[in-house]
């Protein structure tokens, strides 16, 4: 029977998965059966697990797939998982863990002391407490003090400056001696660099 005109179809059972393991010039020559169960399974020679079907025809029976199908590739994954020796695999895992533990760390790992409680912040002098640690009430008190200080500073700028002398001369009809009265007045312009205006007014 020529494989150029026929196609290989295989099927699996609940416990046995077939795998084509040997080829000759691209033609399958040997089929391996893998037991994926935990117990011993017997497979008779009269059971059809692989058939050659003419190209364009379908095999008689259910469960057959072609070798180039996705379902066949999924079966091979299960077969590979089932053919591993679990004891050997466990031993390999233990050896790998031992080898990993003996390797140096890729980054430095400093040793930190094990905490035994919550650390308390040391008491601080209230005079050296930073402004960002004030409470809302303390900040408001600081703002009010600064506001009062600015008001006192503005009030202190209006001071008694040099006197302004105003002389009043009065002439009486009966020839009495004229009297002079001096009035001291402090005038200061706060908007012009505190220049004191000095002037003398004479009223006759």
C-alpha positions as a Markdown table, in Angstrom:
| # | Residue | x | y | z |
|---|---|---|---|---|
| 1 | Unk | 0.0 | 0.0 | 0.0 |
| 2 | Unk | 1.6 | 3.3 | -1.1 |
| 3 | Unk | 1.6 | 6.2 | 1.4 |
| 4 | Unk | 1.5 | 8.6 | -1.5 |
| 5 | Unk | -2.1 | 7.7 | -2.1 |
| 6 | Unk | -3.1 | 7.0 | 1.5 |
| 7 | Unk | -3.2 | 9.1 | 4.7 |
| 8 | Unk | -2.5 | 7.8 | 8.2 |
| 9 | Unk | -5.2 | 8.2 | 10.7 |
| 10 | Unk | -4.8 | 7.4 | 14.4 |
| 11 | Unk | -7.0 | 7.4 | 17.4 |
| 12 | Unk | -6.5 | 7.2 | 21.2 |
| 13 | Unk | -8.3 | 5.5 | 24.0 |
| 14 | Unk | -9.0 | 6.7 | 27.5 |
| 15 | Unk | -5.6 | 5.5 | 28.8 |
| 16 | Unk | -3.4 | 5.1 | 25.6 |
| 17 | Unk | -2.1 | 7.8 | 23.3 |
| 18 | Unk | -0.4 | 6.8 | 20.0 |
| 19 | Unk | 2.7 | 8.8 | 18.8 |
| 20 | Unk | 4.5 | 8.3 | 15.4 |
| 21 | Unk | 8.2 | 8.1 | 16.5 |
| 22 | Unk | 10.1 | 6.9 | 13.4 |
| 23 | Unk | 9.9 | 8.1 | 9.8 |
| 24 | Unk | 11.6 | 7.0 | 6.6 |
| 25 | Unk | 11.7 | 9.5 | 3.8 |
| 26 | Unk | 8.8 | 11.4 | 5.4 |
| 27 | Unk | 6.7 | 8.3 | 5.8 |
| 28 | Unk | 5.7 | 7.0 | 9.3 |
| 29 | Unk | 7.3 | 3.7 | 10.2 |
| 30 | Unk | 6.8 | 3.2 | 13.9 |
| 31 | Unk | 4.1 | 4.1 | 16.4 |
| 32 | Unk | 4.7 | 4.4 | 20.1 |
| 33 | Unk | 1.9 | 3.8 | 22.6 |
| 34 | Unk | 2.0 | 5.8 | 25.8 |
| 35 | Unk | 0.1 | 4.8 | 28.9 |
| 36 | Unk | -1.2 | 8.0 | 30.7 |
| 37 | Unk | -2.9 | 6.2 | 33.6 |
| 38 | Unk | -1.5 | 5.2 | 36.9 |
| 39 | Unk | -2.1 | 1.5 | 36.3 |
| 40 | Unk | -0.9 | -1.2 | 33.9 |
| 41 | Unk | -2.9 | -1.3 | 30.7 |
| 42 | Unk | -3.1 | -4.1 | 28.2 |
| 43 | Unk | -3.6 | -3.5 | 24.5 |
| 44 | Unk | -4.4 | -6.4 | 22.1 |
| 45 | Unk | -3.0 | -6.7 | 18.7 |
| 46 | Unk | -6.4 | -6.8 | 17.1 |
| 47 | Unk | -7.4 | -3.3 | 18.3 |
| 48 | Unk | -7.2 | -0.8 | 15.5 |
| 49 | Unk | -5.4 | 2.3 | 16.7 |
| 50 | Unk | -4.0 | 3.4 | 13.4 |
| 51 | Unk | -5.4 | 3.0 | 9.8 |
| 52 | Unk | -4.4 | 4.0 | 6.3 |
| 53 | Unk | -7.2 | 5.6 | 4.4 |
| 54 | Unk | -7.2 | 6.6 | 0.7 |
| 55 | Unk | -6.8 | 10.3 | 0.2 |
| 56 | Unk | -10.1 | 12.0 | 0.2 |
| 57 | Unk | -11.9 | 9.3 | 2.2 |
| 58 | Unk | -12.7 | 9.2 | 5.9 |
| 59 | Unk | -11.9 | 6.2 | 8.3 |
| 60 | Unk | -14.6 | 3.9 | 9.5 |
| 61 | Unk | -15.0 | 4.5 | 13.2 |
| 62 | Unk | -15.0 | 7.4 | 15.6 |
| 63 | Unk | -12.1 | 9.2 | 17.3 |
| 64 | Unk | -9.6 | 9.1 | 14.3 |
| 65 | Unk | -7.5 | 12.2 | 13.6 |
| 66 | Unk | -4.8 | 13.0 | 11.1 |
| 67 | Unk | -1.2 | 13.4 | 12.1 |
| 68 | Unk | -1.2 | 17.1 | 11.1 |
| 69 | Unk | -4.3 | 18.0 | 13.1 |
| 70 | Unk | -4.4 | 20.2 | 16.2 |
| 71 | Unk | -6.0 | 17.4 | 18.2 |
| 72 | Unk | -3.1 | 15.1 | 17.5 |
| 73 | Unk | -0.7 | 17.7 | 18.8 |
| 74 | Unk | -2.7 | 18.1 | 21.9 |
| 75 | Unk | -2.5 | 14.4 | 22.5 |
| 76 | Unk | 1.3 | 14.5 | 22.2 |
| 77 | Unk | 1.4 | 17.0 | 25.1 |
| 78 | Unk | -0.5 | 14.6 | 27.3 |
| 79 | Unk | 1.7 | 11.7 | 26.1 |
| 80 | Unk | 4.8 | 13.7 | 27.0 |
| 81 | Unk | 3.4 | 14.5 | 30.4 |
| 82 | Unk | 2.4 | 10.9 | 31.1 |
| 83 | Unk | 5.7 | 9.3 | 30.0 |
| 84 | Unk | 7.8 | 11.2 | 32.5 |
| 85 | Unk | 9.0 | 9.3 | 35.6 |
| 86 | Unk | 7.5 | 11.2 | 38.5 |
| 87 | Unk | 10.1 | 10.0 | 41.0 |
| 88 | Unk | 12.9 | 11.0 | 38.7 |
| 89 | Unk | 11.2 | 14.4 | 38.1 |
| 90 | Unk | 10.8 | 14.9 | 41.9 |
| 91 | Unk | 14.5 | 14.1 | 42.3 |
| 92 | Unk | 15.4 | 16.6 | 39.6 |
| 93 | Unk | 13.4 | 19.3 | 41.3 |
| 94 | Unk | 15.2 | 18.7 | 44.6 |
| 95 | Unk | 18.6 | 18.9 | 42.9 |
| 96 | Unk | 17.6 | 22.1 | 41.2 |
| 97 | Unk | 16.5 | 23.6 | 44.5 |
| 98 | Unk | 19.8 | 22.7 | 46.2 |
| 99 | Unk | 21.7 | 24.2 | 43.3 |
| 100 | Unk | 19.6 | 27.4 | 43.4 |
| 101 | Unk | 20.2 | 27.7 | 47.2 |
| 102 | Unk | 24.0 | 27.4 | 46.7 |
| 103 | Unk | 24.1 | 30.2 | 44.1 |
| 104 | Unk | 25.0 | 33.8 | 45.3 |
| 105 | Unk | 22.2 | 36.3 | 45.2 |
| 106 | Unk | 22.0 | 38.5 | 42.1 |
| 107 | Unk | 21.5 | 41.6 | 44.3 |
| 108 | Unk | 22.8 | 42.6 | 47.8 |
| 109 | Unk | 20.4 | 41.6 | 50.5 |
| 110 | Unk | 21.3 | 43.5 | 53.7 |
| 111 | Unk | 20.3 | 42.0 | 57.0 |
| 112 | Unk | 17.7 | 44.1 | 58.9 |
| 113 | Unk | 17.0 | 43.7 | 62.6 |
| 114 | Unk | 13.8 | 41.9 | 63.4 |
| 115 | Unk | 11.2 | 44.4 | 64.7 |
| 116 | Unk | 9.8 | 43.7 | 68.1 |
| 117 | Unk | 7.4 | 46.6 | 68.4 |
| 118 | Unk | 6.5 | 50.1 | 67.2 |
| 119 | Unk | 9.2 | 52.7 | 67.7 |
| 120 | Unk | 8.3 | 55.9 | 69.5 |
| 121 | Unk | 9.3 | 59.3 | 68.2 |
| 122 | Unk | 11.7 | 61.0 | 70.6 |
| 123 | Unk | 10.3 | 64.1 | 72.3 |
| 124 | Unk | 11.2 | 67.4 | 70.5 |
| 125 | Unk | 11.7 | 70.8 | 71.9 |
| 126 | Unk | 8.6 | 72.9 | 71.0 |
| 127 | Unk | 10.9 | 75.9 | 70.3 |
| 128 | Unk | 12.6 | 74.0 | 67.5 |
| 129 | Unk | 9.5 | 72.4 | 66.0 |
| 130 | Unk | 9.4 | 73.0 | 62.3 |
| 131 | Unk | 6.5 | 75.1 | 60.9 |
| 132 | Unk | 5.2 | 72.2 | 58.8 |
| 133 | Unk | 4.4 | 70.3 | 62.0 |
| 134 | Unk | 2.1 | 72.9 | 63.5 |
| 135 | Unk | -1.6 | 72.1 | 63.9 |
| 136 | Unk | -4.3 | 74.2 | 62.3 |
| 137 | Unk | -4.9 | 76.1 | 65.5 |
| 138 | Unk | -1.2 | 76.8 | 66.0 |
| 139 | Unk | -0.9 | 78.0 | 62.4 |
| 140 | Unk | -3.9 | 80.3 | 62.8 |
| 141 | Unk | -2.4 | 81.7 | 66.0 |
| 142 | Unk | 0.9 | 82.4 | 64.1 |
| 143 | Unk | -1.0 | 84.1 | 61.4 |
| 144 | Unk | -2.9 | 86.3 | 63.8 |
| 145 | Unk | 0.3 | 87.3 | 65.6 |
| 146 | Unk | 1.9 | 88.2 | 62.3 |
| 147 | Unk | -1.1 | 90.3 | 61.4 |
| 148 | Unk | -1.0 | 92.2 | 64.7 |
| 149 | Unk | 2.7 | 92.7 | 64.3 |
| 150 | Unk | 2.2 | 94.3 | 60.8 |
| 151 | Unk | -0.6 | 96.5 | 62.2 |
| 152 | Unk | 1.7 | 97.7 | 65.0 |
| 153 | Unk | 4.5 | 98.4 | 62.5 |
| 154 | Unk | 2.2 | 100.5 | 60.2 |
| 155 | Unk | 0.9 | 102.4 | 63.3 |
| 156 | Unk | 4.5 | 103.1 | 64.5 |
| 157 | Unk | 5.3 | 104.8 | 61.2 |
| 158 | Unk | 2.9 | 107.7 | 61.9 |
| 159 | Unk | 5.1 | 109.5 | 64.6 |
| 160 | Unk | 5.4 | 113.1 | 65.9 |
| 161 | Unk | 7.8 | 114.8 | 63.5 |
| 162 | Unk | 9.3 | 118.3 | 63.3 |
| 163 | Unk | 6.8 | 120.9 | 64.4 |
| 164 | Unk | 5.1 | 123.3 | 62.0 |
| 165 | Unk | 5.0 | 126.8 | 63.4 |
| 166 | Unk | 1.9 | 128.9 | 62.5 |
| 167 | Unk | 2.2 | 132.5 | 63.5 |
| 168 | Unk | -0.9 | 134.6 | 63.8 |
| 169 | Unk | -0.5 | 138.4 | 64.0 |
| 170 | Unk | -3.4 | 140.5 | 65.1 |
| 171 | Unk | -3.5 | 144.3 | 64.8 |
| 172 | Unk | -6.0 | 146.1 | 67.0 |
| 173 | Unk | -7.5 | 149.4 | 66.2 |
| 174 | Unk | -6.5 | 150.9 | 69.5 |
| 175 | Unk | -2.8 | 150.3 | 68.9 |
| 176 | Unk | -2.4 | 147.3 | 71.2 |
| 177 | Unk | 0.6 | 145.2 | 70.8 |
| 178 | Unk | 0.0 | 142.3 | 68.4 |
| 179 | Unk | 0.1 | 138.8 | 69.9 |
| 180 | Unk | 1.6 | 135.8 | 68.4 |
| 181 | Unk | 0.5 | 132.3 | 68.9 |
| 182 | Unk | 2.5 | 129.3 | 67.9 |
| 183 | Unk | 0.9 | 126.1 | 67.0 |
| 184 | Unk | 2.9 | 122.9 | 66.6 |
| 185 | Unk | 1.5 | 120.5 | 64.1 |
| 186 | Unk | 3.0 | 117.2 | 63.0 |
| 187 | Unk | 2.4 | 116.5 | 59.3 |
| 188 | Unk | 3.7 | 113.3 | 57.7 |
| 189 | Unk | 3.0 | 111.7 | 54.4 |
| 190 | Unk | 3.3 | 107.9 | 54.7 |
| 191 | Unk | 3.1 | 107.3 | 51.0 |
| 192 | Unk | 6.2 | 109.4 | 50.2 |
| 193 | Unk | 9.0 | 107.8 | 52.2 |
| 194 | Unk | 8.0 | 109.5 | 55.4 |
| 195 | Unk | 9.2 | 113.0 | 54.3 |
| 196 | Unk | 8.3 | 115.6 | 56.9 |
| 197 | Unk | 6.8 | 118.7 | 55.5 |
| 198 | Unk | 8.1 | 121.8 | 57.2 |
| 199 | Unk | 6.4 | 125.1 | 56.5 |
| 200 | Unk | 5.7 | 128.4 | 58.1 |
| 201 | Unk | 2.5 | 130.2 | 57.5 |
| 202 | Unk | 2.1 | 133.9 | 58.3 |
| 203 | Unk | -1.4 | 135.3 | 58.6 |
| 204 | Unk | -1.9 | 139.1 | 58.9 |
